[in-house]
mmCIF file of C-alpha atoms in Angstrom:
data_model
loop_
_atom_site.group_PDB
_atom_site.id
_atom_site.type_symbol
_atom_site.label_atom_id
_atom_site.label_comp_id
_atom_site.label_asym_id
_atom_site.label_seq_id
_atom_site.Cartn_x
_atom_site.Cartn_y
_atom_site.Cartn_z
ATOM 1 C CA MET A 1 -30.049 9.338 22.657
ATOM 2 C CA MET A 2 -31.186 7.351 19.653
ATOM 3 C CA GLU A 3 -29.712 7.942 16.213
ATOM 4 C CA GLN A 4 -31.816 10.498 14.394
ATOM 5 C CA ASN A 5 -31.914 11.018 10.648
ATOM 6 C CA TYR A 6 -32.510 13.990 8.448
ATOM 7 C CA LEU A 7 -35.521 13.946 6.169
ATOM 8 C CA LYS A 8 -35.170 11.632 3.218
ATOM 9 C CA PHE A 9 -33.814 13.238 0.085
ATOM 10 C CA ASP A 10 -32.885 12.115 -3.404
ATOM 11 C CA GLN A 11 -29.659 10.141 -3.300
ATOM 12 C CA GLU A 12 -26.744 12.542 -3.574
ATOM 13 C CA ASP A 13 -24.330 12.149 -6.461
ATOM 14 C CA ASP A 14 -21.210 13.089 -4.477
ATOM 15 C CA LEU A 15 -18.530 10.434 -4.033
ATOM 16 C CA VAL A 16 -17.324 9.980 -0.450
ATOM 17 C CA SER A 17 -13.814 8.649 0.141
ATOM 18 C CA ILE A 18 -13.415 6.846 3.460
ATOM 19 C CA VAL A 19 -9.751 6.773 4.501
ATOM 20 C CA LEU A 20 -8.983 3.768 6.697
ATOM 21 C CA PRO A 21 -5.431 2.993 7.908
ATOM 22 C CA THR A 22 -4.761 -0.640 8.874
ATOM 23 C CA LEU A 23 -1.917 -2.597 10.453
ATOM 24 C CA ASN A 24 -2.488 -6.119 11.735
ATOM 25 C CA SER A 25 -6.126 -5.218 12.334
ATOM 26 C CA GLU A 26 -7.754 -8.651 12.049
ATOM 27 C CA ALA A 27 -9.205 -8.541 15.569
ATOM 28 C CA HIS A 28 -11.811 -5.895 14.712
ATOM 29 C CA ILE A 29 -11.655 -5.099 10.978
ATOM 30 C CA LYS A 30 -14.560 -7.401 9.978
ATOM 31 C CA LYS A 31 -17.130 -5.475 12.040
ATOM 32 C CA CYS A 32 -15.726 -2.202 10.753
ATOM 33 C CA LEU A 33 -16.024 -3.321 7.128
ATOM 34 C CA LYS A 34 -19.516 -4.699 7.678
ATOM 35 C CA SER A 35 -20.674 -1.328 9.012
ATOM 36 C CA ILE A 36 -19.246 0.429 5.941
ATOM 37 C CA SER A 37 -20.906 -2.054 3.575
ATOM 38 C CA LYS A 38 -24.270 -1.470 5.286
ATOM 39 C CA GLN A 39 -24.227 2.323 4.906
ATOM 40 C CA SER A 40 -27.478 3.761 3.592
ATOM 41 C CA TYR A 41 -25.400 6.123 1.431
ATOM 42 C CA LYS A 42 -23.933 4.006 -1.360
ATOM 43 C CA LYS A 43 -21.615 6.229 -3.414
ATOM 44 C CA ILE A 44 -18.513 5.362 -1.399
ATOM 45 C CA GLU A 45 -14.926 4.408 -2.091
ATOM 46 C CA LEU A 46 -12.866 2.883 0.715
ATOM 47 C CA ILE A 47 -9.186 3.833 0.689
ATOM 48 C CA ILE A 48 -7.191 1.322 2.735
ATOM 49 C CA VAL A 49 -3.672 2.408 3.710
ATOM 50 C CA ASP A 50 -2.079 -0.769 5.030
ATOM 51 C CA GLY A 51 1.323 -0.928 6.712
ATOM 52 C CA TYR A 52 2.105 -4.415 5.323
ATOM 53 C CA SER A 53 -0.067 -6.350 7.759
ATOM 54 C CA LYS A 54 1.211 -9.836 8.571
ATOM 55 C CA ASP A 55 -2.082 -11.255 9.832
ATOM 56 C CA ASN A 56 -5.396 -11.815 8.022
ATOM 57 C CA THR A 57 -6.267 -8.121 7.668
ATOM 58 C CA LEU A 58 -5.982 -8.045 3.864
ATOM 59 C CA SER A 59 -7.893 -11.317 3.471
ATOM 60 C CA PHE A 60 -10.794 -9.871 5.421
ATOM 61 C CA ILE A 61 -10.648 -6.650 3.384
ATOM 62 C CA ASN A 62 -10.588 -8.529 0.073
ATOM 63 C CA SER A 63 -13.616 -10.583 1.161
ATOM 64 C CA TYR A 64 -15.608 -7.308 1.003
ATOM 65 C CA SER A 65 -14.390 -6.324 -2.463
ATOM 66 C CA LYS A 66 -17.767 -7.194 -4.045
ATOM 67 C CA LYS A 67 -19.696 -5.161 -1.474
ATOM 68 C CA ILE A 68 -17.513 -2.045 -1.258
ATOM 69 C CA ASN A 69 -15.462 -0.158 -3.833
ATOM 70 C CA ILE A 70 -12.032 -0.714 -2.233
ATOM 71 C CA LYS A 71 -8.606 0.652 -3.124
ATOM 72 C CA ILE A 72 -5.652 -0.812 -1.178
ATOM 73 C CA ILE A 73 -2.377 1.069 -0.811
ATOM 74 C CA GLN A 74 0.461 -0.683 0.997
ATOM 75 C CA ALA A 75 3.239 1.498 2.371
ATOM 76 C CA ASN A 76 5.556 1.802 5.325
ATOM 77 C CA THR A 77 4.339 5.057 6.832
ATOM 78 C CA ASN A 78 5.974 6.777 9.793
ATOM 79 C CA ASN A 79 2.735 7.459 11.669
ATOM 80 C CA LEU A 80 -1.013 7.947 11.319
ATOM 81 C CA ALA A 81 -0.665 11.448 9.867
ATOM 82 C CA CYS A 82 1.505 10.105 7.048
ATOM 83 C CA ALA A 83 -0.971 7.275 6.347
ATOM 84 C CA LEU A 84 -3.916 9.685 6.272
ATOM 85 C CA ASN A 85 -2.161 12.079 3.899
ATOM 86 C CA LEU A 86 -1.295 9.180 1.588
ATOM 87 C CA GLY A 87 -4.912 8.018 1.629
ATOM 88 C CA VAL A 88 -6.216 11.489 0.831
ATOM 89 C CA THR A 89 -3.842 11.876 -2.125
ATOM 90 C CA HIS A 90 -5.175 8.603 -3.611
ATOM 91 C CA SER A 91 -8.825 9.494 -3.054
ATOM 92 C CA LYS A 92 -11.274 10.909 -5.583
ATOM 93 C CA GLY A 93 -14.254 11.845 -3.424
ATOM 94 C CA GLU A 94 -15.842 15.238 -3.049
ATOM 95 C CA TYR A 95 -15.799 14.506 0.681
ATOM 96 C CA ILE A 96 -13.171 12.746 2.792
ATOM 97 C CA ALA A 97 -14.412 10.703 5.759
ATOM 98 C CA ARG A 98 -12.216 9.269 8.516
ATOM 99 C CA MET A 99 -12.560 5.814 9.976
ATOM 100 C CA ASP A 100 -10.453 3.530 12.178
ATOM 101 C CA SER A 101 -10.281 -0.236 11.840
ATOM 102 C CA ASP A 102 -11.505 -0.964 15.373
ATOM 103 C CA ASP A 103 -14.575 1.290 15.212
ATOM 104 C CA ILE A 104 -18.079 0.792 13.797
ATOM 105 C CA MET A 105 -20.206 3.232 11.775
ATOM 106 C CA THR A 106 -23.898 3.668 12.419
ATOM 107 C CA LYS A 107 -26.001 2.972 9.327
ATOM 108 C CA ASN A 108 -26.805 6.576 8.391
ATOM 109 C CA ARG A 109 -23.553 8.275 9.339
ATOM 110 C CA ILE A 110 -22.358 9.055 5.791
ATOM 111 C CA PHE A 111 -25.895 9.863 4.612
ATOM 112 C CA ASN A 112 -26.402 12.423 7.389
ATOM 113 C CA GLN A 113 -23.031 14.079 6.907
ATOM 114 C CA VAL A 114 -23.322 14.428 3.122
ATOM 115 C CA HIS A 115 -26.830 15.781 3.544
ATOM 116 C CA TYR A 116 -25.640 18.417 6.012
ATOM 117 C CA PHE A 117 -22.816 19.522 3.704
ATOM 118 C CA ASN A 118 -25.221 19.969 0.813
ATOM 119 C CA LYS A 119 -28.221 21.398 2.657
ATOM 120 C CA TYR A 120 -26.205 24.125 4.411
ATOM 121 C CA ASN A 121 -23.387 24.548 1.868
ATOM 122 C CA PHE A 122 -21.097 23.712 4.760
ATOM 123 C CA ASN A 123 -17.380 24.404 4.461
ATOM 124 C CA GLY A 124 -15.417 22.928 7.310
ATOM 125 C CA ILE A 125 -15.000 19.962 9.635
ATOM 126 C CA LEU A 126 -18.127 17.918 10.341
ATOM 127 C CA GLY A 127 -18.144 15.326 13.110
ATOM 128 C CA THR A 128 -20.828 13.401 14.953
ATOM 129 C CA GLN A 129 -21.638 12.241 18.432
ATOM 130 C CA ALA A 130 -20.265 8.810 19.334
ATOM 131 C CA TYR A 131 -20.675 5.892 21.682
ATOM 132 C CA ARG A 132 -17.666 4.630 23.628
ATOM 133 C CA PHE A 133 -17.868 0.864 23.958
ATOM 134 C CA ASN A 134 -16.039 -2.287 24.944
ATOM 135 C CA LYS A 135 -17.182 -5.828 25.689
ATOM 136 C CA PHE A 136 -18.690 -4.698 28.980
ATOM 137 C CA LEU A 137 -20.519 -1.432 28.317
ATOM 138 C CA ILE A 138 -21.691 1.271 25.902
ATOM 139 C CA LYS A 139 -21.499 4.899 27.007
ATOM 140 C CA PRO A 140 -22.454 8.062 25.058
ATOM 141 C CA PHE A 141 -19.527 10.301 24.120
ATOM 142 C CA LEU A 142 -21.302 13.667 23.929
ATOM 143 C CA LEU A 143 -19.624 16.654 22.298
ATOM 144 C CA TYR A 144 -20.480 20.280 21.663
ATOM 145 C CA ALA A 145 -22.324 20.821 18.392
ATOM 146 C CA ASN A 146 -21.848 24.469 17.420
ATOM 147 C CA ASN A 147 -18.932 26.349 15.921
ATOM 148 C CA ASN A 148 -18.103 28.782 18.736
ATOM 149 C CA PHE A 149 -18.251 26.210 21.529
ATOM 150 C CA LEU A 150 -16.151 23.774 19.516
ATOM 151 C CA LYS A 151 -13.443 26.345 18.854
ATOM 152 C CA LEU A 152 -13.392 27.413 22.500
ATOM 153 C CA SER A 153 -13.040 23.776 23.522
ATOM 154 C CA LEU A 154 -9.727 23.624 21.629
ATOM 155 C CA PHE A 155 -8.201 25.205 24.735
ATOM 156 C CA PHE A 156 -9.009 22.014 26.651
ATOM 157 C CA GLY A 157 -8.739 19.199 24.116
ATOM 158 C CA SER A 158 -9.911 17.928 20.758
ATOM 159 C CA PRO A 159 -13.461 19.033 19.822
ATOM 160 C CA PHE A 160 -14.027 16.023 17.543
ATOM 161 C CA VAL A 161 -13.948 12.252 17.687
ATOM 162 C CA HIS A 162 -11.405 11.913 14.906
ATOM 163 C CA PRO A 163 -12.818 8.768 13.193
ATOM 164 C CA SER A 164 -16.240 10.449 12.972
ATOM 165 C CA VAL A 165 -15.212 13.465 10.905
ATOM 166 C CA MET A 166 -15.902 14.313 7.280
ATOM 167 C CA LEU A 167 -14.135 17.117 5.411
ATOM 168 C CA SER A 168 -14.556 18.716 2.006
ATOM 169 C CA ARG A 169 -11.872 17.906 -0.546
ATOM 170 C CA LYS A 170 -11.486 21.672 -1.006
ATOM 171 C CA ILE A 171 -9.677 21.844 2.339
ATOM 172 C CA PHE A 172 -6.944 19.539 1.072
ATOM 173 C CA GLU A 173 -6.841 21.144 -2.371
ATOM 174 C CA LYS A 174 -5.762 24.352 -0.625
ATOM 175 C CA GLY A 175 -2.695 22.581 0.750
ATOM 176 C CA ASN A 176 -4.049 21.706 4.182
ATOM 177 C CA PHE A 177 -2.801 18.271 5.212
ATOM 178 C CA TYR A 178 -2.000 16.574 8.492
ATOM 179 C CA ASP A 179 1.375 17.647 9.884
ATOM 180 C CA GLU A 180 3.476 14.478 9.961
ATOM 181 C CA GLU A 181 5.666 15.876 12.747
ATOM 182 C CA TYR A 182 2.762 15.353 15.146
ATOM 183 C CA ASN A 183 2.321 11.737 16.215
ATOM 184 C CA GLU A 184 -0.953 10.644 17.879
ATOM 185 C CA CYS A 185 -2.127 14.262 18.187
ATOM 186 C CA GLU A 186 -2.089 15.047 14.463
ATOM 187 C CA ASP A 187 -5.826 15.659 14.576
ATOM 188 C CA TYR A 188 -5.589 18.255 17.366
ATOM 189 C CA GLU A 189 -2.901 20.178 15.477
ATOM 190 C CA PHE A 190 -4.977 19.957 12.284
ATOM 191 C CA TRP A 191 -8.157 21.290 13.938
ATOM 192 C CA SER A 192 -6.190 24.088 15.594
ATOM 193 C CA ARG A 193 -4.752 25.165 12.261
ATOM 194 C CA LEU A 194 -8.062 24.907 10.385
ATOM 195 C CA SER A 195 -10.004 26.764 13.087
ATOM 196 C CA LYS A 196 -8.791 30.082 11.680
ATOM 197 C CA GLY A 197 -10.535 29.694 8.335
ATOM 198 C CA TYR A 198 -13.154 26.946 8.521
ATOM 199 C CA SER A 199 -16.374 26.187 10.385
ATOM 200 C CA PHE A 200 -16.698 23.436 13.005
ATOM 201 C CA LYS A 201 -19.806 21.328 13.539
ATOM 202 C CA ASN A 202 -20.755 18.105 15.313
ATOM 203 C CA LEU A 203 -24.089 16.635 14.297
ATOM 204 C CA MET A 204 -26.316 15.652 17.206
ATOM 205 C CA THR A 205 -26.752 12.205 15.634
ATOM 206 C CA PHE A 206 -24.579 9.284 16.699
ATOM 207 C CA GLY A 207 -22.352 8.331 13.774
ATOM 208 C CA LEU A 208 -19.808 6.075 15.425
ATOM 209 C CA PHE A 209 -19.202 3.338 17.960
ATOM 210 C CA TYR A 210 -15.720 4.183 19.270
ATOM 211 C CA ARG A 211 -13.988 1.094 20.631
ATOM 212 C CA VAL A 212 -12.048 1.480 23.881
ATOM 213 C CA HIS A 213 -9.386 -1.168 24.489
ATOM 214 C CA ASP A 214 -5.890 -1.498 25.926
ATOM 215 C CA ASN A 215 -4.206 -1.836 22.520
ATOM 216 C CA SER A 216 -5.665 1.334 21.000
ATOM 217 C CA ALA A 217 -3.117 3.880 19.792
ATOM 218 C CA SER A 218 -4.359 6.512 22.240
ATOM 219 C CA ASN A 219 -3.889 4.154 25.186
ATOM 220 C CA LEU A 220 -0.495 2.863 24.070
ATOM 221 C CA ASN A 221 0.794 6.401 23.556
ATOM 222 C CA SER A 222 -1.102 8.200 26.310
ATOM 223 C CA SER A 223 1.956 9.786 27.953
ATOM 224 C CA LYS A 224 3.293 11.075 24.647
ATOM 225 C CA LEU A 225 -0.167 12.306 23.683
ATOM 226 C CA GLU A 226 -0.511 14.230 26.940
#
């Protein structure tokens, strides 16, 4: 399935905060940053939550400081949930978008998500379809699109590719944050909790290339995640 785009519209005025945790991420961070800098939607701030990387991660990030509005927060966080909550509290955007340092955004991901929020006055969690990829292959990661199917799928696993989601700031303003007691499945707990009061939606467009590799957090912590 090729990436599809919504009809062109006047550039939205809403700021989008992309929250991106990093820790010794030099292997893949350059391609991630390039994909953010090439977004067709330009009103973006990138919130980096870095766990005191000891490699060239910050050098690569700083090399994009003239192309992307970047805010760097360095902190020793206990887990991903803690890093995400810290990033959200330092953000200013009307919408909060997730991203991981080893993944790649498609060009119109942010554009399509902001457009959907505004066109349908959407109030909830908005993901996209994704491609799984590594150095050998690319494979579509197809998900349900509609609210009821997505909530039913919670009985079997996460209904979203976490780095593809965008949420309204209003969700966090009402005191909904990631539960830091949940490590590596913080997203599943979050969706389960939000399912009672918010809508779920995955766009049918592909918004993300999701990198599969042996050092990913989900692979390293697969038994704990299960």
